[in-house]
mmCIF file of C-alpha atoms and ligand atoms in Angstrom:
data_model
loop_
_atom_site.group_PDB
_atom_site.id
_atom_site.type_symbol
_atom_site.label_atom_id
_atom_site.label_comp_id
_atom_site.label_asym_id
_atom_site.label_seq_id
_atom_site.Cartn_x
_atom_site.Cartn_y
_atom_site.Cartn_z
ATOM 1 C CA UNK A 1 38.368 46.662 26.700
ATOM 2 C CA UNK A 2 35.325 48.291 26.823
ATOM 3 C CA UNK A 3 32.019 47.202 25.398
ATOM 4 C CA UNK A 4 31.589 48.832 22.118
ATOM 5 C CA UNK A 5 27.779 49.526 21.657
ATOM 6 C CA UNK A 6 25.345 49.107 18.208
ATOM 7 C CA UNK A 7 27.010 52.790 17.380
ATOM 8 C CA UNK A 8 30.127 52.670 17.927
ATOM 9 C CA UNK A 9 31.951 55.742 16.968
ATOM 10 C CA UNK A 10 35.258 53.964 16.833
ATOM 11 C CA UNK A 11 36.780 50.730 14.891
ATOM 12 C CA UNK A 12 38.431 48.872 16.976
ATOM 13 C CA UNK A 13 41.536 47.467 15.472
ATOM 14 C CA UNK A 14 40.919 44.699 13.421
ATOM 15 C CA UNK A 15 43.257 41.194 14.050
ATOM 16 C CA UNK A 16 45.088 39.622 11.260
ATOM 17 C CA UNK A 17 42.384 37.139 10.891
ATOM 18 C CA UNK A 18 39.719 39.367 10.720
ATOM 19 C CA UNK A 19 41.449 41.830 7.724
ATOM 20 C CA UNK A 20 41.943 38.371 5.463
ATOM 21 C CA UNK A 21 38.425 37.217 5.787
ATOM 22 C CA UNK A 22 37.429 41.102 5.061
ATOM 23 C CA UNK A 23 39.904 41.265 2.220
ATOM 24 C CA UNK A 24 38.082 37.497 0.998
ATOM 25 C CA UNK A 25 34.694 38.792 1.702
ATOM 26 C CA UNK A 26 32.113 40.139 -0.739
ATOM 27 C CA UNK A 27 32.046 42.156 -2.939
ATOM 28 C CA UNK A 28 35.626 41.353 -3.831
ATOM 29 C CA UNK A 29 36.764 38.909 -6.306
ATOM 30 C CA UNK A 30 37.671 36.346 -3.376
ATOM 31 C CA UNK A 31 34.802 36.423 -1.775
ATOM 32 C CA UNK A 32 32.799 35.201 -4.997
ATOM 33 C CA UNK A 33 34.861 32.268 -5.513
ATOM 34 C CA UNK A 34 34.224 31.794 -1.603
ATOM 35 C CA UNK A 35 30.497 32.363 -2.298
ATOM 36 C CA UNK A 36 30.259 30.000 -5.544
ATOM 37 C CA UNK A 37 32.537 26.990 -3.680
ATOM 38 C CA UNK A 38 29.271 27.544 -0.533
ATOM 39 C CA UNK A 39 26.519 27.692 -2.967
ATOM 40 C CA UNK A 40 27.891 24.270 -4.544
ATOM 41 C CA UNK A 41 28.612 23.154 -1.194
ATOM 42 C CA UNK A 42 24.455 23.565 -0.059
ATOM 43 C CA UNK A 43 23.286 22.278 -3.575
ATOM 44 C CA UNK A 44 25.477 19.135 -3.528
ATOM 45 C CA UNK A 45 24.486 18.357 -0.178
ATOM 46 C CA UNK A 46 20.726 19.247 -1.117
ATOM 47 C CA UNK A 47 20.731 16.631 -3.941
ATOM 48 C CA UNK A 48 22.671 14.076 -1.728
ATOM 49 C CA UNK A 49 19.351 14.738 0.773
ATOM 50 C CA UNK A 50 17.309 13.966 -1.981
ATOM 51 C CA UNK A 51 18.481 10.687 -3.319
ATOM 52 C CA UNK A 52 18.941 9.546 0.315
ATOM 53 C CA UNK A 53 15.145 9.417 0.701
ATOM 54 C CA UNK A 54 13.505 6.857 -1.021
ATOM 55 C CA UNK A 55 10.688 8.034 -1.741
ATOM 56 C CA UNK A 56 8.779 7.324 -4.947
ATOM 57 C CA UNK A 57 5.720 8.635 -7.265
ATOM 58 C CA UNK A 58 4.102 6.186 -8.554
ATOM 59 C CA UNK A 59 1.378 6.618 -11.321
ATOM 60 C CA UNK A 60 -1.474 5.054 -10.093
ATOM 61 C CA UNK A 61 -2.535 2.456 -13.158
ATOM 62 C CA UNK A 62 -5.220 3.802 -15.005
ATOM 63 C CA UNK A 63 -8.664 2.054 -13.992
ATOM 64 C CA UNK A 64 -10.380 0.155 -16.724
ATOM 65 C CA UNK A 65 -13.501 -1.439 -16.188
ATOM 66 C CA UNK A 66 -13.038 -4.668 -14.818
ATOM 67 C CA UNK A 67 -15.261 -7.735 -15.401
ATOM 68 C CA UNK A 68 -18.226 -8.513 -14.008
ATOM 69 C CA UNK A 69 -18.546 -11.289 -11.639
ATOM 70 C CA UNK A 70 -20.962 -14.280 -11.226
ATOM 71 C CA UNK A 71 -23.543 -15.466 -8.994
ATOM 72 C CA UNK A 72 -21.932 -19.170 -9.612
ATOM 73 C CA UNK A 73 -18.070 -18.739 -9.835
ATOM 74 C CA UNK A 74 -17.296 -15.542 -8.934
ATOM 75 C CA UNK A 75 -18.609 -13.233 -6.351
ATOM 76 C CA UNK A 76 -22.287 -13.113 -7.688
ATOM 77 C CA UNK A 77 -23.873 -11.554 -10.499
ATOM 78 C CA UNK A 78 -23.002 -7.702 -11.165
ATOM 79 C CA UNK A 79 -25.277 -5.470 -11.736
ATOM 80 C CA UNK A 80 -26.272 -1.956 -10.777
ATOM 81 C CA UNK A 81 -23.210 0.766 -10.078
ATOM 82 C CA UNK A 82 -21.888 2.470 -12.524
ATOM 83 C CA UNK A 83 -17.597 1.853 -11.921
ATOM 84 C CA UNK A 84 -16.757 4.986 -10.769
ATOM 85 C CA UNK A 85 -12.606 4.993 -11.034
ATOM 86 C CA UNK A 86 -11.123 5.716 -7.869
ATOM 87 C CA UNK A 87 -7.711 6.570 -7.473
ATOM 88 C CA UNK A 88 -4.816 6.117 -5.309
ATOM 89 C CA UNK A 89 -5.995 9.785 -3.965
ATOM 90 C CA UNK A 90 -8.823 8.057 -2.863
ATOM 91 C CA UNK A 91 -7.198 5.784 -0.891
ATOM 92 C CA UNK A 92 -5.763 8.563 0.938
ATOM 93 C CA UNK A 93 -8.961 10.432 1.242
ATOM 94 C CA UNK A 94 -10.520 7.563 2.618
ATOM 95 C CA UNK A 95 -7.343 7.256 4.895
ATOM 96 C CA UNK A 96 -8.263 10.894 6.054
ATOM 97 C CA UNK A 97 -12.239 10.222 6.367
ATOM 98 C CA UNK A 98 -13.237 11.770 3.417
ATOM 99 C CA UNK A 99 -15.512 9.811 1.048
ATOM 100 C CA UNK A 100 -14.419 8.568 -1.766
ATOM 101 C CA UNK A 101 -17.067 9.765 -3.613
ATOM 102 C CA UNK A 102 -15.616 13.149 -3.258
ATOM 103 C CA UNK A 103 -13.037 12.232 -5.016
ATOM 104 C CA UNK A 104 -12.321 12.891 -8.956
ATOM 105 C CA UNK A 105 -11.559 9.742 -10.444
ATOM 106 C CA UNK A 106 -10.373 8.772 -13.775
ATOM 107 C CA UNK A 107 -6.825 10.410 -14.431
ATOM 108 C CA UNK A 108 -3.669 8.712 -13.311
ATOM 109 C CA UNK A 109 -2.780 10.239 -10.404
ATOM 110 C CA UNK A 110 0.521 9.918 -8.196
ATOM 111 C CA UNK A 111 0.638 7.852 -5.492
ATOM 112 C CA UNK A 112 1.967 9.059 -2.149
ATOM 113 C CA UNK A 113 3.042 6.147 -0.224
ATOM 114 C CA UNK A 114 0.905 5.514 3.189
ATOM 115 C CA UNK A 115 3.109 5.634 6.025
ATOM 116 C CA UNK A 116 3.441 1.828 7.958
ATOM 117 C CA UNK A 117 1.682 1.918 10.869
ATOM 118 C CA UNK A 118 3.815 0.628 13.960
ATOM 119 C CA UNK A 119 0.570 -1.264 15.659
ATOM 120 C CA UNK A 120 -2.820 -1.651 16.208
ATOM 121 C CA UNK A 121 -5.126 -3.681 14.143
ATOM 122 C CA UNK A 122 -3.759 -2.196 10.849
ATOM 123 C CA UNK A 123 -0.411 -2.942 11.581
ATOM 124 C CA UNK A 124 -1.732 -6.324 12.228
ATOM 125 C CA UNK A 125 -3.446 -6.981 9.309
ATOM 126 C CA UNK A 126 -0.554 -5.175 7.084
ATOM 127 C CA UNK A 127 1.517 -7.739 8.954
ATOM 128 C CA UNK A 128 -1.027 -10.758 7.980
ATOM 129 C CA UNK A 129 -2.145 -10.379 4.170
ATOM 130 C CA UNK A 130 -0.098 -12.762 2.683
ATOM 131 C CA UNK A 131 -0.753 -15.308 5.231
ATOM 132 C CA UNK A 132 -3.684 -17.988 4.022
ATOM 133 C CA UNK A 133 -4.013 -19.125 7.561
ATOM 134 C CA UNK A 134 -4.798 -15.423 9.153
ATOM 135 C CA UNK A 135 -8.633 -14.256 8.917
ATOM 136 C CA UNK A 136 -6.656 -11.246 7.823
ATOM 137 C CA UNK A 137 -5.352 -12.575 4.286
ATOM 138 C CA UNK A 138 -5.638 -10.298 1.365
ATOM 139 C CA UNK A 139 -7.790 -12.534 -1.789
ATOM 140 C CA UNK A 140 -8.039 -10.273 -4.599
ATOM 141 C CA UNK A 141 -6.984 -10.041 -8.120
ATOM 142 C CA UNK A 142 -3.542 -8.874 -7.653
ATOM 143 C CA UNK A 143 -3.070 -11.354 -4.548
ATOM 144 C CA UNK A 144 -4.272 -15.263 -5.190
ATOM 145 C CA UNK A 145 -4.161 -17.232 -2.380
ATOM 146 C CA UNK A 146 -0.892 -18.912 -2.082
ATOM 147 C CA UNK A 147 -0.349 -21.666 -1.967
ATOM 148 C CA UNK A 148 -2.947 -21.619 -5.339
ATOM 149 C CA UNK A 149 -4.962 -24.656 -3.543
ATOM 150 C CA UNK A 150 -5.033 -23.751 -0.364
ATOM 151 C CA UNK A 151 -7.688 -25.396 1.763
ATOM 152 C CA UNK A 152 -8.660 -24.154 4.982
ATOM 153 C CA UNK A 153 -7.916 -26.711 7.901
ATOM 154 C CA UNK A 154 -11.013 -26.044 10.174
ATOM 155 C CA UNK A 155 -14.116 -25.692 7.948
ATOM 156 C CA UNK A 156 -17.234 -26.602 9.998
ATOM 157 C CA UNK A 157 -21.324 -25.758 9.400
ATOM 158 C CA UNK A 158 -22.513 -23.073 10.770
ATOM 159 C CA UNK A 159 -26.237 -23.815 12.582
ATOM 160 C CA UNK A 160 -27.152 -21.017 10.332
ATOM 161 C CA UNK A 161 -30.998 -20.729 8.002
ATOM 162 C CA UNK A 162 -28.687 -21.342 4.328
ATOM 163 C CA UNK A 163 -30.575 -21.310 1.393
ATOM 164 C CA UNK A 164 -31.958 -24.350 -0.797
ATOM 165 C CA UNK A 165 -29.413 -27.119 -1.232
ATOM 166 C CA UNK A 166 -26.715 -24.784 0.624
ATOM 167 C CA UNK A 167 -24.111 -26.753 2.533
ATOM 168 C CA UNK A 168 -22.294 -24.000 4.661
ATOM 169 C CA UNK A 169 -18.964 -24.218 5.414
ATOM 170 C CA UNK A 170 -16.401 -21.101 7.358
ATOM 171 C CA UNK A 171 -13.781 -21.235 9.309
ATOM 172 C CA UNK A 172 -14.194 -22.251 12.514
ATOM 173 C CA UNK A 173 -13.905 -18.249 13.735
ATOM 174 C CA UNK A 174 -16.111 -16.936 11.152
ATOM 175 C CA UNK A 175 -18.543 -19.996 11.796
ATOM 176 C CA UNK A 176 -18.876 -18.677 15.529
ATOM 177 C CA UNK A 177 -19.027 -15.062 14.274
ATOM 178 C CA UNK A 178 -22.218 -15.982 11.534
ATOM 179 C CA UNK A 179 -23.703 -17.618 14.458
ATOM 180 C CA UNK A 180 -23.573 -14.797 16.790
ATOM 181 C CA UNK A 181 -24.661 -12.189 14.009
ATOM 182 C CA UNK A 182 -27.600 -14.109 12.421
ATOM 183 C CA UNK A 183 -28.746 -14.551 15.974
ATOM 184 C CA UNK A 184 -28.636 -10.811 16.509
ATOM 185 C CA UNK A 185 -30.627 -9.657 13.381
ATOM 186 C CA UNK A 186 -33.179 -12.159 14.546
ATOM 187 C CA UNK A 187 -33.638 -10.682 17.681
ATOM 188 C CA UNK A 188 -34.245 -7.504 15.381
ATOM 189 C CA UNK A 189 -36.925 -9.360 13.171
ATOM 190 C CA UNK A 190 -34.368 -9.674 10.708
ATOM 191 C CA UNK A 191 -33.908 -13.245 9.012
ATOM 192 C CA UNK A 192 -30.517 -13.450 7.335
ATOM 193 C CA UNK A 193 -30.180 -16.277 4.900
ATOM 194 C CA UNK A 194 -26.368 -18.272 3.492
ATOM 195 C CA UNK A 195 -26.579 -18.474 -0.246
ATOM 196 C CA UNK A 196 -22.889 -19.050 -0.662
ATOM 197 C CA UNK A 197 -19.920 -19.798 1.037
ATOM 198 C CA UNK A 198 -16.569 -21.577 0.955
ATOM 199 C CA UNK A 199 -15.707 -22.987 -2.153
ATOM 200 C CA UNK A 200 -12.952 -25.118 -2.644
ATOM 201 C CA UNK A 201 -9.860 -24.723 -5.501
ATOM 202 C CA UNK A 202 -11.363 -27.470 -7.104
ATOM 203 C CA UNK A 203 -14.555 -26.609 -7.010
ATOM 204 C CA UNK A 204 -13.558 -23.236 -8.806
ATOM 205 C CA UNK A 205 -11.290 -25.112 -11.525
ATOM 206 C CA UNK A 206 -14.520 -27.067 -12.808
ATOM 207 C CA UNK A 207 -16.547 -23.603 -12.708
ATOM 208 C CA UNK A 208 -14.020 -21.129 -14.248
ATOM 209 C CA UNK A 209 -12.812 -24.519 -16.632
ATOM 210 C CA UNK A 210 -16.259 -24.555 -18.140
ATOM 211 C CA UNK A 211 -16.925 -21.353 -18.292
ATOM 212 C CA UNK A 212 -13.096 -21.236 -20.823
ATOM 213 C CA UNK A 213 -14.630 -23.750 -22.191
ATOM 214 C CA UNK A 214 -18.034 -22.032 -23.277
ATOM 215 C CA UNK A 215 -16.549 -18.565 -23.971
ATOM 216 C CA UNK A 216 -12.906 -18.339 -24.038
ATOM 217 C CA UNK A 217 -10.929 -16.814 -20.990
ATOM 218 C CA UNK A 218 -11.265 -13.189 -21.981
ATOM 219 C CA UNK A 219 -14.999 -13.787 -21.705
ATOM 220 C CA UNK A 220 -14.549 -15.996 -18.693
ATOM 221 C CA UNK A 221 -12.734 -13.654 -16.866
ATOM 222 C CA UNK A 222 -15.491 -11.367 -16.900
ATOM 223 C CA UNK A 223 -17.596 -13.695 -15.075
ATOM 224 C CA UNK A 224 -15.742 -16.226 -13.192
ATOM 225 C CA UNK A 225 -13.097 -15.936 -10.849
ATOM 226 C CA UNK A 226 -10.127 -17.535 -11.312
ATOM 227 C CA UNK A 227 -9.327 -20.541 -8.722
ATOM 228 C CA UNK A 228 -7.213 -18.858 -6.346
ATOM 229 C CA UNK A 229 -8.330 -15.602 -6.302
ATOM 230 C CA UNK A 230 -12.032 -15.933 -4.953
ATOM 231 C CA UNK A 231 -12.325 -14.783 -1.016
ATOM 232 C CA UNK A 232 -15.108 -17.949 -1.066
ATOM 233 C CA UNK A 233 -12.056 -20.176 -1.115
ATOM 234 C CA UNK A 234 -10.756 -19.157 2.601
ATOM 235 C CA UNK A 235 -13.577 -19.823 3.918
ATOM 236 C CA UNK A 236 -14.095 -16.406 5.515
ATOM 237 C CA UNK A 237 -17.053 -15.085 2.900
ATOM 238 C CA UNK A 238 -20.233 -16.001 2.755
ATOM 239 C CA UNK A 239 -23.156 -14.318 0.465
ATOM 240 C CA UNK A 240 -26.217 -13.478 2.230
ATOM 241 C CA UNK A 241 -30.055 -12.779 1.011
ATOM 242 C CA UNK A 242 -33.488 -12.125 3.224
ATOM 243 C CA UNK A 243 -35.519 -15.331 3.982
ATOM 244 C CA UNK A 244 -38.698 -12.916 3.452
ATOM 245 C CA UNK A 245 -37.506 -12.098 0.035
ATOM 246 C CA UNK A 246 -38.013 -13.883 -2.830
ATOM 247 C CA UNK A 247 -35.075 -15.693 -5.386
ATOM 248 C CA UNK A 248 -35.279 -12.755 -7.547
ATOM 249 C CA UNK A 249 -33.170 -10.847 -5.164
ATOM 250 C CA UNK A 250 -30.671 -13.202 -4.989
ATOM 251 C CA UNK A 251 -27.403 -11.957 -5.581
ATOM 252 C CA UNK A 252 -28.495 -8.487 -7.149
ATOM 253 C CA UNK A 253 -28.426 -5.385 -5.839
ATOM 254 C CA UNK A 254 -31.658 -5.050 -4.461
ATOM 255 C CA UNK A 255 -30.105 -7.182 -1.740
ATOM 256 C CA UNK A 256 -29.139 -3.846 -0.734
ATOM 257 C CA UNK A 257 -32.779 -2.455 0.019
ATOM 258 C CA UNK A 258 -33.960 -5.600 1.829
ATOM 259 C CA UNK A 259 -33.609 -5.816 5.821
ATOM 260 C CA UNK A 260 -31.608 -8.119 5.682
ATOM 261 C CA UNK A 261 -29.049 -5.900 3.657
ATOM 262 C CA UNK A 262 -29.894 -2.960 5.502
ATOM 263 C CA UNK A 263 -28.484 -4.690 8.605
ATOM 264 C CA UNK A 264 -25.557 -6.245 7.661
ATOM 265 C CA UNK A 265 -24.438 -2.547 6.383
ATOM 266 C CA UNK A 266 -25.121 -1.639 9.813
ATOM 267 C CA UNK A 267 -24.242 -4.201 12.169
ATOM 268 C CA UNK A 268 -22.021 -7.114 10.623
ATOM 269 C CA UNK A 269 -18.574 -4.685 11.460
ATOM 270 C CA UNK A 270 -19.884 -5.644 15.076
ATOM 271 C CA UNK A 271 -19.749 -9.469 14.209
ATOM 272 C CA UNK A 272 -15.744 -8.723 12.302
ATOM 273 C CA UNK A 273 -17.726 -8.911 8.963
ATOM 274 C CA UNK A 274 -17.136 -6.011 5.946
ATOM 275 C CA UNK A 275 -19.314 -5.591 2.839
ATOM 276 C CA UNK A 276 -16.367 -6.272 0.580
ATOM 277 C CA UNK A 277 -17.388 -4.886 -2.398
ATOM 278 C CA UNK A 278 -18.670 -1.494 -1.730
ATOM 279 C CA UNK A 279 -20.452 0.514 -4.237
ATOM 280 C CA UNK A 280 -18.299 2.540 -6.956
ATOM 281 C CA UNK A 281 -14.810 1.327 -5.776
ATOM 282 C CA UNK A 282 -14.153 -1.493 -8.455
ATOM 283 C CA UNK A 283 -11.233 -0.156 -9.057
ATOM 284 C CA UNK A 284 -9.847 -1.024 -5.718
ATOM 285 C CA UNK A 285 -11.734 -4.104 -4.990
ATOM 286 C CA UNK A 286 -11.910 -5.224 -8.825
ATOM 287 C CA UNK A 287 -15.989 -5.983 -8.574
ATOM 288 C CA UNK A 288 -18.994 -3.749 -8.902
ATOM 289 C CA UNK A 289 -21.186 -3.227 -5.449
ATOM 290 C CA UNK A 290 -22.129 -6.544 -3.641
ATOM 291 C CA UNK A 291 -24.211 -5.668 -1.024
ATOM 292 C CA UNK A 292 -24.778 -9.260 -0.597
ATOM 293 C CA UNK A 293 -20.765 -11.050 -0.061
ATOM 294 C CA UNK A 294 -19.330 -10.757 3.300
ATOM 295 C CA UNK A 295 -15.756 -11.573 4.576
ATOM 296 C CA UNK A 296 -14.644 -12.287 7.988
ATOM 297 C CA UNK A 297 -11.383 -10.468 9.164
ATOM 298 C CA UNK A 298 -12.061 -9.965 12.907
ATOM 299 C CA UNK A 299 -13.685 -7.617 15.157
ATOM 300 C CA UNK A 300 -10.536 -5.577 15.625
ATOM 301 C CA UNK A 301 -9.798 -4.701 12.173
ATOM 302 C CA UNK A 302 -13.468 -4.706 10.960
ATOM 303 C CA UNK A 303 -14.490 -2.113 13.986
ATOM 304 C CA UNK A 304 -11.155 0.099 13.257
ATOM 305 C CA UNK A 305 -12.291 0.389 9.465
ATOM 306 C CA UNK A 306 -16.013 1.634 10.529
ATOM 307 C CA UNK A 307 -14.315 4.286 13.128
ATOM 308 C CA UNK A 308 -12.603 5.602 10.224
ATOM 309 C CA UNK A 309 -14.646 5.690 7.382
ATOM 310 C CA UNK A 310 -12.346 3.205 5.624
ATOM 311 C CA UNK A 311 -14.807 1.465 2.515
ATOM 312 C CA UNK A 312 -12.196 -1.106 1.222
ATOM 313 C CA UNK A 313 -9.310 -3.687 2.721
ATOM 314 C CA UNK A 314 -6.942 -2.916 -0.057
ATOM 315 C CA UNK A 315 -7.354 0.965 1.412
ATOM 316 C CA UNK A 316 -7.141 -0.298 4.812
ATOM 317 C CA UNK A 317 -3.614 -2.311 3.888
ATOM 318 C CA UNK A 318 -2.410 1.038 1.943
ATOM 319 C CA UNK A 319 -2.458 -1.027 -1.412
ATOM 320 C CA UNK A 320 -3.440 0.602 -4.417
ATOM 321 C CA UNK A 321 -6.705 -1.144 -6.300
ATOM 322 C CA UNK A 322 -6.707 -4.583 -7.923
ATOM 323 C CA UNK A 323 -9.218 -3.760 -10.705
ATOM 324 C CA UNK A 324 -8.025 -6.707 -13.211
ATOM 325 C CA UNK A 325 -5.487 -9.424 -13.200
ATOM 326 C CA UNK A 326 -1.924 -8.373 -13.729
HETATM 327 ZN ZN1 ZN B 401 -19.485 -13.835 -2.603
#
């Protein structure tokens, strides 16, 4: 047979096969049921597509302003930053590099959920944050320590300048680490001071039980952690201040403007050390800026959240914010 071109002058004869799907085809009458049965076909199996990917918006719970720590129970006194309300959006954004500043908070926004990450330090701390004895455990108001009372096994002192009456105790690790970092802003003129650090269960029971006692636990809430859910009780945080600065600086936010500040915001991812509470991200973290608290979580993960421009560890674990207790 030969090859019939594009314009063929001539039908070639059609097979018996070929006239019944012509005589089903469009625009007859057959070929619409044929056409209806297909388009259910491709929607069924769209919505079956669908529902096979789990998938889920999720509002993001609508920031409210969360209490404010203090110096004695809590995380220090709060002062300065306005709460700006970040959203899960924000998390993303800071994911992507973008600052959360940038970001238009206030509004419940949907969620997207952030992808696992298969390794690297992220993985590994993803992998860690429920685990009390990793220097990568998650302590915020959405995830107490567990077990409630959990002591750390290898608290030592740190040979460390520690403010009046201080005792310091960290983990062994983070001991090491404070050592090799206060050393460091020394050799930079900078003298780095320990006005807090672990604290135990019990010690936090007395504080937060007096301050019930005093005020009532709405009003203690605002100003005392609750024992379990303080980062001072893994013995990974410490708060710093400037040994050339005077008392008044203590636990405010001028710690911020003081050299000693200045450098830890600089250097103390270097050492494994974050500024936990950044400014304008209580929503995340649940406390205002606190230029002044530290917490150990290693070199690897500390360094990775620099590199990306990563402000919180709730971001870094892809959890939305813990701005209050559920
Ligand atoms: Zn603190």
């Amino acid at each position: 047979m030969p090859l019939l071109g594009f314009h063929q002058a001539r039908r070639a004869p059609l097979s018996r096969w070929q006239r019944t799907v012509q005589a089903l085809s469009w625009p007859r009458p057959g070929g619409m049921l044929l056409s209806a049965a297909g388009a259910a076909v491709v929607l069924a199996a769209a919505v079956g597509v669908q529902s096979a990917y789990p998938f889920q918006s999720t509002t993001a719970a609508p920031a409210q302003r969360s209490p404010e720590p203090a110096a004695v129970a809590g995380n220090g006194p709060a002062s300065g930053a306005p709460p700006v309300l970040p959203t899960a959006a924000a998390g993303l954004a800071a994911h992507a590099g973008t600052p959360p500043s940038s970001i238009p908070g206030g509004a419940p926004t949907t969620a997207a959920p952030v992808p696992p990450v298969a390794s690297g330090p992220q993985a590994a701390a993803v992998h860690n944050m429920s685990n009390p004895a990793s220097v990568l455990v998650l302590v915020n108001k959405h995830h107490p320590l567990n077990p409630l009372d959990y002591q750390p096994p290898d608290l030592v002192t740190p040979n460390v300048p520690a403010g009046p009456g201080e005792l310091v105790l960290l983990r062994r690790e983070a001991a090491a680490a404070v050592e090799r970092m206060f050393a460091a802003a020394g050799s930079n003129g900078v003298s780095i001071t320990v006005q807090s650090s672990y604290r135990s269960y019990a010690t936090q029971v007395s504080l937060y039980g007096s301050y019930v006692a005093q005020k009532g636990q709405e009003s203690a809430d605002t100003s005392s952690a609750r024992p379990g859910y303080s980062e001072h009780q893994t013995g990974l945080a410490l708060d710093i201040g400037d040994a050339n600065v005077g008392a008044d600086c203590e636990f405010t936010i001028c710690v911020e403007e003081t050299a000693a500040g200045r450098w830890v915001a600089a250097h103390a991812a270097d050492y494994g050390f974050v500024v936990r509470y950044p400014p304008g991200l209580q929503a995340v973290t649940g406390y205002l800026y606190e230029p002044w608290h530290l917490r150990y979580v290693g070199t690897a993960a500390a360094l990775d959240m620099r590199a990306r421009g990563i402000p919180t560890y709730e971001q870094y674990l892809g959890l939305q914010g813990a701005p209050g207790y559920k």
